CSV table of C-alpha atoms in Angstrom, one decimal:
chain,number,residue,atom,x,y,z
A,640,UNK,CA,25.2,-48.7,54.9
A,641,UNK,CA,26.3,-49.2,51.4
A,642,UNK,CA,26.7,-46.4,49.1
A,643,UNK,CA,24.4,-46.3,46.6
A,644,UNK,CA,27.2,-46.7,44.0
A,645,UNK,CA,28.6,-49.4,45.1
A,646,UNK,CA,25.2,-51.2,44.8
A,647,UNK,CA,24.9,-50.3,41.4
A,648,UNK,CA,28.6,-51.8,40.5
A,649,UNK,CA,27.4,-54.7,42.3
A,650,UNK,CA,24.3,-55.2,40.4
A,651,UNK,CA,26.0,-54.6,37.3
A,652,UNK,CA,29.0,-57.6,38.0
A,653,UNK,CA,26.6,-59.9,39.5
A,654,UNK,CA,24.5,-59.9,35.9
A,655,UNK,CA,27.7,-59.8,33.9
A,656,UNK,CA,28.1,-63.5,35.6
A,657,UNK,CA,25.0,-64.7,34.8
A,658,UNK,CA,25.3,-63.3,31.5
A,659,UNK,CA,28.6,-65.4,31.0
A,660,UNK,CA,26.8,-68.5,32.8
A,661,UNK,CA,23.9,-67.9,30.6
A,662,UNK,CA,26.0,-68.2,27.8
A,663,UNK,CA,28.4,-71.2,28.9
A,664,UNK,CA,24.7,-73.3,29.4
A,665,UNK,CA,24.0,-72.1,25.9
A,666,UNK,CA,26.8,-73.4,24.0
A,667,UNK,CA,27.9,-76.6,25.7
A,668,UNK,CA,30.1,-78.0,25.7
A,669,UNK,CA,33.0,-75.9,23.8
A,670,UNK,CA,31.3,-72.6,25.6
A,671,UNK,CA,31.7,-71.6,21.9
A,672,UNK,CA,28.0,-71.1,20.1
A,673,UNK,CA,27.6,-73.9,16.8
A,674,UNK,CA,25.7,-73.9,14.2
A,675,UNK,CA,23.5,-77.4,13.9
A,676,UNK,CA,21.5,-76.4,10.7
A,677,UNK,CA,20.8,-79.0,8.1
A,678,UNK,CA,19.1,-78.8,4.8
A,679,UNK,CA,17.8,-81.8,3.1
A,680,UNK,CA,17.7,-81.9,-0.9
A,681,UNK,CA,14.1,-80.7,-1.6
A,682,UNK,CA,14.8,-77.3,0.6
A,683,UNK,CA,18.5,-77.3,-0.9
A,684,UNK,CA,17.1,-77.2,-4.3
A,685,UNK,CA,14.7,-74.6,-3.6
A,686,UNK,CA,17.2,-72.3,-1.8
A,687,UNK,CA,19.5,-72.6,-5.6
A,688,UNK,CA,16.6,-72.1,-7.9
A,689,UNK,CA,16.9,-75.5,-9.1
A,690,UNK,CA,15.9,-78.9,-9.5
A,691,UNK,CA,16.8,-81.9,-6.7
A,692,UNK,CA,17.6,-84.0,-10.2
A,693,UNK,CA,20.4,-81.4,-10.7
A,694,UNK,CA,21.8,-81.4,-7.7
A,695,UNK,CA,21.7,-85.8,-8.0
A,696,UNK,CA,23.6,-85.6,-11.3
A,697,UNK,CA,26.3,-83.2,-10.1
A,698,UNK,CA,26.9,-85.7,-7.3
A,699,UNK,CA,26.8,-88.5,-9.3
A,700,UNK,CA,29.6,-86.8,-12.1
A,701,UNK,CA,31.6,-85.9,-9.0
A,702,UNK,CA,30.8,-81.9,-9.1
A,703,UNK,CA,29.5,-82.1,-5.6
A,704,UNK,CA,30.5,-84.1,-2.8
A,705,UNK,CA,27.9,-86.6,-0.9
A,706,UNK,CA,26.1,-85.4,1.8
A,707,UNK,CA,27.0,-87.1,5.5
A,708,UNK,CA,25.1,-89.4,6.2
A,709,UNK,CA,24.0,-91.6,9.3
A,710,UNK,CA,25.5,-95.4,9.9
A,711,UNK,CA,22.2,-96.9,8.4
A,712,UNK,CA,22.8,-94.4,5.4
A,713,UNK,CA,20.4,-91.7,5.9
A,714,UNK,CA,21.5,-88.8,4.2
A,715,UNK,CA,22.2,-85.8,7.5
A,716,UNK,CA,21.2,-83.1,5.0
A,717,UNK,CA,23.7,-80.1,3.6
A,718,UNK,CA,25.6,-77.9,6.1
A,719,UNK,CA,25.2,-74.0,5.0
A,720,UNK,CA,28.9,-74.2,3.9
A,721,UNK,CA,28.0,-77.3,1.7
A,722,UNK,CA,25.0,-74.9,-0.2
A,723,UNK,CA,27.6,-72.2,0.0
A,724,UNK,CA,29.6,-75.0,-2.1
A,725,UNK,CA,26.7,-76.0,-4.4
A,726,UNK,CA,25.5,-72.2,-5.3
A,727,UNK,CA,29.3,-71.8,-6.6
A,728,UNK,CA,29.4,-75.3,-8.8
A,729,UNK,CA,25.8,-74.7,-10.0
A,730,UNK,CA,26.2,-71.0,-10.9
A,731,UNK,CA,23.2,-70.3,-8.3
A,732,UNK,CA,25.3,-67.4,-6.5
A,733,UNK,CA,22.7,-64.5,-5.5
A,734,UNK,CA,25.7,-62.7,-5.0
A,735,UNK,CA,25.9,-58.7,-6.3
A,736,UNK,CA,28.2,-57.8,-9.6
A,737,UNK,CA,31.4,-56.2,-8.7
A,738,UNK,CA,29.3,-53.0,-10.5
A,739,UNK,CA,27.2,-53.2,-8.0
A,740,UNK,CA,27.5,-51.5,-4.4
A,741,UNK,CA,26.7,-53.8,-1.2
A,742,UNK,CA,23.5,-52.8,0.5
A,743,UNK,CA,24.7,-50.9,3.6
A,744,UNK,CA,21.0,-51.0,5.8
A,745,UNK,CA,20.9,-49.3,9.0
A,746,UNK,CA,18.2,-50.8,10.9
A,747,UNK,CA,17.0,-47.9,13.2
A,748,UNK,CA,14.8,-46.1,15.3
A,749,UNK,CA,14.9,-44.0,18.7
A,750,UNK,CA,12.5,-45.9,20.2
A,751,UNK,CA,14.3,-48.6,22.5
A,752,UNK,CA,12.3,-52.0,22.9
A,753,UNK,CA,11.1,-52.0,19.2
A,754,UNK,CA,12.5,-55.2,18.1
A,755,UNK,CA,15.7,-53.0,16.3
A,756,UNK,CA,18.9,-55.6,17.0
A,757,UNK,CA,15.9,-58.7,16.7
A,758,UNK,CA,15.4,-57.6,12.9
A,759,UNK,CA,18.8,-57.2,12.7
A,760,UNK,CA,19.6,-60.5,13.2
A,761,UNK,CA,17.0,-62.3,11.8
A,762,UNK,CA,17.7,-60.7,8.5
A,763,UNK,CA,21.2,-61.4,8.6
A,764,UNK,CA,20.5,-65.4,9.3
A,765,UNK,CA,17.6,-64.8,6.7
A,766,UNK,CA,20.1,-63.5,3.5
A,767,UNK,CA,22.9,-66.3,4.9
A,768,UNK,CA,20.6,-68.8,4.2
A,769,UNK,CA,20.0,-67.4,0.6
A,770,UNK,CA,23.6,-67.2,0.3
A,771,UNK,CA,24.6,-63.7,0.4
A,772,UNK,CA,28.2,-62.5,2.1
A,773,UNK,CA,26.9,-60.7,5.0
A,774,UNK,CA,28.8,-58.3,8.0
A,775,UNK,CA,26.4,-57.2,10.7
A,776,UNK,CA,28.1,-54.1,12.2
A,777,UNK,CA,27.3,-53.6,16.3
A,778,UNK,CA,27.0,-49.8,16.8
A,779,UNK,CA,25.0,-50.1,19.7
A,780,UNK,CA,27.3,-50.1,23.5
A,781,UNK,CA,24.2,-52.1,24.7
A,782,UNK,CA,25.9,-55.0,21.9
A,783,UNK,CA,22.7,-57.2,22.2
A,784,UNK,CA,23.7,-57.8,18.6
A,785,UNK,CA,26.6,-59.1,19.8
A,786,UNK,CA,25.5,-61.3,22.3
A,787,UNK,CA,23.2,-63.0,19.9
A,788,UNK,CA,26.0,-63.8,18.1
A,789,UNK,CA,27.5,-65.7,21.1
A,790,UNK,CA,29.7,-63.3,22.4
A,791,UNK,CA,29.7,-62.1,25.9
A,792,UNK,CA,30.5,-58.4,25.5
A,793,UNK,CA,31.4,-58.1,29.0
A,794,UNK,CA,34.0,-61.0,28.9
A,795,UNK,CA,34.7,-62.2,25.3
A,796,UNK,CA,35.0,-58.3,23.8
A,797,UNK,CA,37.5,-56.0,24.6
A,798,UNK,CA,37.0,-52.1,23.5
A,799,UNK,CA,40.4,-52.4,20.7
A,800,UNK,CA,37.8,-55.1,18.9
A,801,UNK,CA,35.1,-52.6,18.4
A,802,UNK,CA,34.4,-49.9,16.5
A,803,UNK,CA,36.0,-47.7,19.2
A,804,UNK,CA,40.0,-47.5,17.9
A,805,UNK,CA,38.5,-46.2,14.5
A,806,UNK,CA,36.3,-43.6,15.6
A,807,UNK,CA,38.1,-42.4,18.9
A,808,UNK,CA,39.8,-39.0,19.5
A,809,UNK,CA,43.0,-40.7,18.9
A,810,UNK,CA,42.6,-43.3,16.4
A,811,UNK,CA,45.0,-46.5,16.5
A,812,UNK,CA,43.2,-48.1,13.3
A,813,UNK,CA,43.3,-46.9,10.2
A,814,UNK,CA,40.7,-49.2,8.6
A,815,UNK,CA,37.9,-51.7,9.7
A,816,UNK,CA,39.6,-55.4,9.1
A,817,UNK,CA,41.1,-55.4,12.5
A,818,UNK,CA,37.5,-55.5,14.6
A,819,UNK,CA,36.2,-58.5,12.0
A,820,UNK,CA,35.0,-61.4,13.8
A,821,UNK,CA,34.0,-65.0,12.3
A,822,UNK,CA,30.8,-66.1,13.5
A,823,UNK,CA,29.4,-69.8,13.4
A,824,UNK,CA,27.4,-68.8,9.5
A,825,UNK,CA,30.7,-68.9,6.9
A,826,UNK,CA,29.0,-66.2,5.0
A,827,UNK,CA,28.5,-63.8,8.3
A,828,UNK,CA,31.3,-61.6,10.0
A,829,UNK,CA,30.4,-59.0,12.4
A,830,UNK,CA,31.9,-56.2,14.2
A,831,UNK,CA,30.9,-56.5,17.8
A,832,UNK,CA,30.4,-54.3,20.3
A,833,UNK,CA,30.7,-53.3,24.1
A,834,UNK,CA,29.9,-50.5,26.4
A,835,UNK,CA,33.1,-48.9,25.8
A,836,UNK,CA,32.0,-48.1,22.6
A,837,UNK,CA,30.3,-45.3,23.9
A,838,UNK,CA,33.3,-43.8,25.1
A,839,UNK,CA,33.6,-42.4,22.0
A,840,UNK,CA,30.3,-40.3,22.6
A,841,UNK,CA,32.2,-38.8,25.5
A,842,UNK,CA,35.1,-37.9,23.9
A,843,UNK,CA,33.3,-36.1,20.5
A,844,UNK,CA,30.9,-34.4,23.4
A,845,UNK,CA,34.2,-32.9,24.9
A,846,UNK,CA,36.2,-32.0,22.0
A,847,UNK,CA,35.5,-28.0,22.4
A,848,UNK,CA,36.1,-25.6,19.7
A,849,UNK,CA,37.2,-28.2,17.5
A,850,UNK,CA,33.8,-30.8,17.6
A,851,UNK,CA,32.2,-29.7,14.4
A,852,UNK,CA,35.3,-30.5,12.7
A,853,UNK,CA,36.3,-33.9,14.1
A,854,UNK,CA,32.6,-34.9,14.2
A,855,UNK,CA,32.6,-34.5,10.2
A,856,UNK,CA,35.8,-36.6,10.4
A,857,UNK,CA,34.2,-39.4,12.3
A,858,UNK,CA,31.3,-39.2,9.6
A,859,UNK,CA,33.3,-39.3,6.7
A,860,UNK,CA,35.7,-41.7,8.4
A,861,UNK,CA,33.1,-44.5,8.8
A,862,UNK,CA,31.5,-43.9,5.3
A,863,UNK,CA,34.6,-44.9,4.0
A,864,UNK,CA,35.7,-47.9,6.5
A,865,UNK,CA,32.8,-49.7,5.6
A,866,UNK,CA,33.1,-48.7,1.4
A,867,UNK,CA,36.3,-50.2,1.4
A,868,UNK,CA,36.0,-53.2,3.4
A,869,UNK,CA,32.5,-53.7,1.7
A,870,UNK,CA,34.2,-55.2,-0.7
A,871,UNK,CA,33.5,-58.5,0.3
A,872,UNK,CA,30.3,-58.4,1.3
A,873,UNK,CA,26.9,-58.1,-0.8
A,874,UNK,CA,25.0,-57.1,2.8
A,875,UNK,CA,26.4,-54.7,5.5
A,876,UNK,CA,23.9,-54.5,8.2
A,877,UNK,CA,23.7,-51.5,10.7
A,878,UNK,CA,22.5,-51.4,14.3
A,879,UNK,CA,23.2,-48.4,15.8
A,880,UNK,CA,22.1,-47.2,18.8
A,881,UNK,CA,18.4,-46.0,19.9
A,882,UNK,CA,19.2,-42.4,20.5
A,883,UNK,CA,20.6,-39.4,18.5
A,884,UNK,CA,24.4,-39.1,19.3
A,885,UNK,CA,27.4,-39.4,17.2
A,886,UNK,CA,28.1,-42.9,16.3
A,887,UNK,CA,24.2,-42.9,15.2
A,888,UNK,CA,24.5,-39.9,12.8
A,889,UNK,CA,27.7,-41.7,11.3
A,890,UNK,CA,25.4,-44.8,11.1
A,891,UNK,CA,22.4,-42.5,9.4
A,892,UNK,CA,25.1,-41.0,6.8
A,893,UNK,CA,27.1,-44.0,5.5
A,894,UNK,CA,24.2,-46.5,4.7
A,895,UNK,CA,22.3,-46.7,1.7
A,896,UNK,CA,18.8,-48.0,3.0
A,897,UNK,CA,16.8,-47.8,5.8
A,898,UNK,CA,14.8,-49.9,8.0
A,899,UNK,CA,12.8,-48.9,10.9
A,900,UNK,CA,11.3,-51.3,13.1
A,901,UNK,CA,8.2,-50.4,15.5
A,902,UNK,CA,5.7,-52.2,17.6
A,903,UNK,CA,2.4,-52.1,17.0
A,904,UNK,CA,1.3,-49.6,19.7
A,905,UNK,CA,0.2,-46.1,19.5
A,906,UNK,CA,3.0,-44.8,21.7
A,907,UNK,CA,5.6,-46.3,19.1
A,908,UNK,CA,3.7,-44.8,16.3
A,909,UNK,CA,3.8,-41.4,17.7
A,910,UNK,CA,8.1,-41.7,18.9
A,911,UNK,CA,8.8,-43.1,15.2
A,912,UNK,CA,7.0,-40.4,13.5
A,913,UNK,CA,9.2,-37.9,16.0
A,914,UNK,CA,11.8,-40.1,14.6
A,915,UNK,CA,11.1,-39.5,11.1
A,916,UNK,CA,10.7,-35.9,11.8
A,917,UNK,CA,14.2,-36.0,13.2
A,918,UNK,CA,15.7,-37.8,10.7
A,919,UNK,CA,14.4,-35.3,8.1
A,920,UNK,CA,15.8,-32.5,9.8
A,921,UNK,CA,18.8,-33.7,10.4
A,922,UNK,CA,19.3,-34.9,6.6
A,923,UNK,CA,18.7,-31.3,5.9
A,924,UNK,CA,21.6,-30.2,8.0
A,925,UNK,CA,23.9,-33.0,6.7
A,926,UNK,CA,23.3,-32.2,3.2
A,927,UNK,CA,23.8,-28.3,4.1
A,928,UNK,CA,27.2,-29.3,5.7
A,929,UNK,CA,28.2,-31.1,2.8
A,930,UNK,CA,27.3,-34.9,3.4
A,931,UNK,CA,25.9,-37.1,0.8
A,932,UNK,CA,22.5,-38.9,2.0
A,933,UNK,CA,21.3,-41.3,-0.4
A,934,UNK,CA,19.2,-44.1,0.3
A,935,UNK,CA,18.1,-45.9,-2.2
A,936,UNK,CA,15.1,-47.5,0.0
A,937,UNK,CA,13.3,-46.5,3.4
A,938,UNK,CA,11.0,-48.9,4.6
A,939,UNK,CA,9.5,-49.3,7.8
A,940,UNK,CA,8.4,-52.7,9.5
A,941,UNK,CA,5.7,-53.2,12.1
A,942,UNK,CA,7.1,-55.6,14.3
A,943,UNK,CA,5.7,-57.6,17.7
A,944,UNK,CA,2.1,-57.8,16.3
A,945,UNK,CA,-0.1,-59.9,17.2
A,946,UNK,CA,-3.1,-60.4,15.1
A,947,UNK,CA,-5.8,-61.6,17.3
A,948,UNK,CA,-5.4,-58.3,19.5
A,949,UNK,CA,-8.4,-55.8,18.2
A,950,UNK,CA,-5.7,-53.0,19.5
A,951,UNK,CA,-2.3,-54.3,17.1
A,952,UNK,CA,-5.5,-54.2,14.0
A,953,UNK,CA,-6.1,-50.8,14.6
A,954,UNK,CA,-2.4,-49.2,15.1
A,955,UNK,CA,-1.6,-51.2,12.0
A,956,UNK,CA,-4.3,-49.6,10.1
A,957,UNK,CA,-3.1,-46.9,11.2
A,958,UNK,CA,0.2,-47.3,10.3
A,959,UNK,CA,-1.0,-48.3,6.5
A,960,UNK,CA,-3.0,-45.0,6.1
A,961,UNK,CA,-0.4,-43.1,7.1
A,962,UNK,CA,2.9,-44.5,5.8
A,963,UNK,CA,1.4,-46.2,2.6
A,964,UNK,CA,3.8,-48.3,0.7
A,965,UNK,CA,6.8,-47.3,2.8
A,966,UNK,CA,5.6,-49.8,5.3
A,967,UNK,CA,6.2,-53.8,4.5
A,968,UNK,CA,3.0,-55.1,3.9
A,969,UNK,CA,3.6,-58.3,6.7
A,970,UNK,CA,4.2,-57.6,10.0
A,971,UNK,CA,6.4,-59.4,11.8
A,972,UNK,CA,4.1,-61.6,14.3
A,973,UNK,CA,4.9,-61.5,18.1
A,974,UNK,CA,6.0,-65.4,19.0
A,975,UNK,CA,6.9,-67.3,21.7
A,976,UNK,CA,9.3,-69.0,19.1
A,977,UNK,CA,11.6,-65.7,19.1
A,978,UNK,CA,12.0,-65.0,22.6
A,979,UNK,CA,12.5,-68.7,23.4
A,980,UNK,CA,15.4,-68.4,20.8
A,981,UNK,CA,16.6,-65.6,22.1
A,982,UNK,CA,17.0,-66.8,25.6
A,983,UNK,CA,19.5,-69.7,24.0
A,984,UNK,CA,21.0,-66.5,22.6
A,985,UNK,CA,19.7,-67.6,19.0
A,986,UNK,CA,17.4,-66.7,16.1
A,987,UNK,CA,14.6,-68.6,15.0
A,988,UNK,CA,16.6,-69.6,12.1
A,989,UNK,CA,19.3,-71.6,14.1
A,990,UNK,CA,17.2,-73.5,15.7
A,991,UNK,CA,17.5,-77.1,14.2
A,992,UNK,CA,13.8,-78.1,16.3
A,993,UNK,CA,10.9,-76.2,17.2
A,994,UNK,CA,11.7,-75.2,21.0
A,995,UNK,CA,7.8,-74.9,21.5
A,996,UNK,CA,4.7,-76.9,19.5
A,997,UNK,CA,6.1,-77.2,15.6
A,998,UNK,CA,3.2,-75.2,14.2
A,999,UNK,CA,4.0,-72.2,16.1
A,1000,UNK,CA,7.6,-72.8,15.2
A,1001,UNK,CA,6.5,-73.6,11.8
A,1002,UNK,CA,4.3,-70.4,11.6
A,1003,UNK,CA,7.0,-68.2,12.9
A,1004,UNK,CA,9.6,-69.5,10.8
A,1005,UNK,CA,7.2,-69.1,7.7
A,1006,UNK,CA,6.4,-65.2,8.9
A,1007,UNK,CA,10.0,-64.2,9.0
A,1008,UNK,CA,10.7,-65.7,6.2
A,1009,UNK,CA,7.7,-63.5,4.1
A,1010,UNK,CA,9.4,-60.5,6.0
A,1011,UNK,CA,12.8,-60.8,5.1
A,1012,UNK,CA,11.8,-62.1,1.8
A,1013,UNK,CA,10.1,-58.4,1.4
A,1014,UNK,CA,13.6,-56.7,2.3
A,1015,UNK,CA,15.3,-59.2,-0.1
A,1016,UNK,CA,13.2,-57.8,-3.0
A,1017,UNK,CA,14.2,-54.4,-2.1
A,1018,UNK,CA,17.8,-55.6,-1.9
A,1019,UNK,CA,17.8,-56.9,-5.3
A,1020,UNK,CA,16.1,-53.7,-7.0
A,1021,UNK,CA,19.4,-51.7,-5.7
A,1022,UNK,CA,20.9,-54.0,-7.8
A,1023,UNK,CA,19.0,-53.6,-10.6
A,1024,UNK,CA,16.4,-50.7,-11.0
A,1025,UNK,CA,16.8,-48.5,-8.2
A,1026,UNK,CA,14.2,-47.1,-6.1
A,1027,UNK,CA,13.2,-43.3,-6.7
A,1028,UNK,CA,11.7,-41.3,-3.7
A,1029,UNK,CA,11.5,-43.9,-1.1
A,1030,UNK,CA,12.8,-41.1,1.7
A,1031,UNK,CA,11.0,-38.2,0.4
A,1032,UNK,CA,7.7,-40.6,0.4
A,1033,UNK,CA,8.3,-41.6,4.3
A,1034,UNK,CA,9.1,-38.6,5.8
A,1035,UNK,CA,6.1,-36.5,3.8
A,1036,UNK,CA,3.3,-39.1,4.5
A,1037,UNK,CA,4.7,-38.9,8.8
């Protein structure tokens, strides 16, 4: 009889293959995910704030190159790197003053199944399309993140391209550029992840006398790794890991904002308030220890609602009474259109046709859109006049 070990190992390779064959099906035929989006002048012009007439004239003088276009001369529509082009010719740039910090947003909760890397993603594609520099940061061992992105953590990510030879025991990085990754958006470079990254829980959990002291280490030290290499980026986002360890409370200390996704059940209402709680006790004994907590917005997100369900009405109402403005006012609508994406190993936003009937697709799209839209605004006041008592607000009214 086979040990149950052994079972478990086999388990564990025999979904790592489908996984990679998943992924292979996925991104035919380079086995290396593309990005197929077009834009055609009347959304181009909206994206830059402008008017299509601009945009004509600055092709015409010779400012802008001509869109591709088909052998019966239909224009194909502009790639993201040709808006990325046209924001920096027209002046339409949404991107932060070198005064300004980058918004370092750790999208988080303890709750597991919440829709956490989902959002996390989704914005990310979301604030590419505006045209800001993103980096999405993979905290998480799970690395769904990652695999979103059209890595295979098991095959395509080895532990010296995480976060792991920054954080260890025995560091071999001294700074975050080595673990940067391009991804198919030109504005988007992540840090990926695998499950040796949580290796690093191990080791901090064995440290002995000298834990308190390294773990402060490993929180400073990744407060600073992202501060520097921030630098080119107007957008870090954060997805650490559902659970209070140490790479989380690194996570919790070095952003500036917070987002915390949860479902629109009565189970996840009760965990993320035990969350909050958590979260404000654990501030406490970061600030006592000497750490610097500031976010400069809190917000949570009810995510996976579905508004015909009498239930999702009444948790949400609940959720309003209770959190007041610190929740978004839209909730992010449970669709067909996201997990169908997701089984491609994509967001709704790279998908360059509706997958299912182009009104859901259509409504999805428009929902998201509303959502990240919200988080956009809150991005921009950071920027501009920051947000006083966002934290104080969330954690009181839980």
């Amino acid at each position: 009889m086979t040990a149950i070990p052994d079972e478990i190992a086999t388990l564990a390779h025999a979904g790592e293959q489908m996984i990679e064959r998943l992924r292979k099906r996925a991104f035919l035929p380079d086995v290396r995910k593309a990005l197929n989006l077009r834009f055609g002048i009347a959304e181009a012009a909206q994206l830059l704030g402008c008017s299509t007439n601009r945009i004509r004239m600055a092709e015409d003088d010779g400012r802008l190159p001509l869109p591709g276009q088909t052998e019966t001369g239909r224009r194909l529509g502009y790639t993201i790197e040709e808006l990325q082009t046209m924001r920096t010719v027209l002046g339409a740039s949404p991107a932060r003053s070198e005064t300004d910090s980058p918004a370092v947003i750790a999208v988080q909760n303890f709750k597991g199944g919440v829709g956490k890397s989902t959002v996390t993603v989704h914005l990310a594609h979301y604030c590419a399309i505006q045209g800001y520099r993103v980096l999405v940061v993979d905290c998480d061992s799970q690395a769904t993140t990652t695999t979103l992105f059209g890595f295979n953590p098991h095959f395509n990510i080895s532990r010296h391209e995480t976060l792991y030879p920054y954080l260890s025991i025995e560091p071999t990085q001294t700074d975050l550029n080595y673990a940067v990754k391009s991804t198919p958006w030109p504005n988007i470079d992540l840090i990926p992840s695998n499950l040796e990254l949580f290796d690093v829980e191990y080791e901090l959990a064995a440290t002995g006398g000298d834990g308190q002291s390294i773990l402060a280490t490993r929180f400073r030290k990744l407060k600073q790794g992202l501060a520097d290499i921030g630098r080119n980026y107007d957008i870090i986002l954060l997805d650490p890991p559902p659970a209070l360890g140490t790479i989380s409370l690194a996570v919790m200390q070095s952003a500036n904002a917070l987002l915390v996704p949860l479902a629109a059940t009565i189970p996840d209402f009760c965990s993320t308030v035990q969350f909050l709680s958590m979260m404000d006790q654990v501030i406490e004994q970061l600030t006592s220890a000497g750490f610097s907590i500031d976010y400069q917005f809190v917000r949570l997100v009810c995510s996976k609602f579905t508004s015909n369900d009498p239930a999702h009405a009444m948790v949400r109402e609940i959720m309003t009474k209770t959190f007041g403005s610190a929740l978004l006012p839209t909730p992010i609508l449970e669709s067909a259109e996201i997990s169908h994406a997701a089984i491609r190993m994509m967001s709704v936003y790279e998908l360059d046709k509706a997958i299912g009937s182009a009104k859901t697709h259509k409504r999805c799209r428009a929902n998201l859109d509303e959502v990240m839209s919200q988080v956009e605004v809150l991005i921009k006041e950071m920027w501009g006049r920051p947000a006083v008592g966002d934290l104080s607000l969330a954690l009181s009214q839980a």
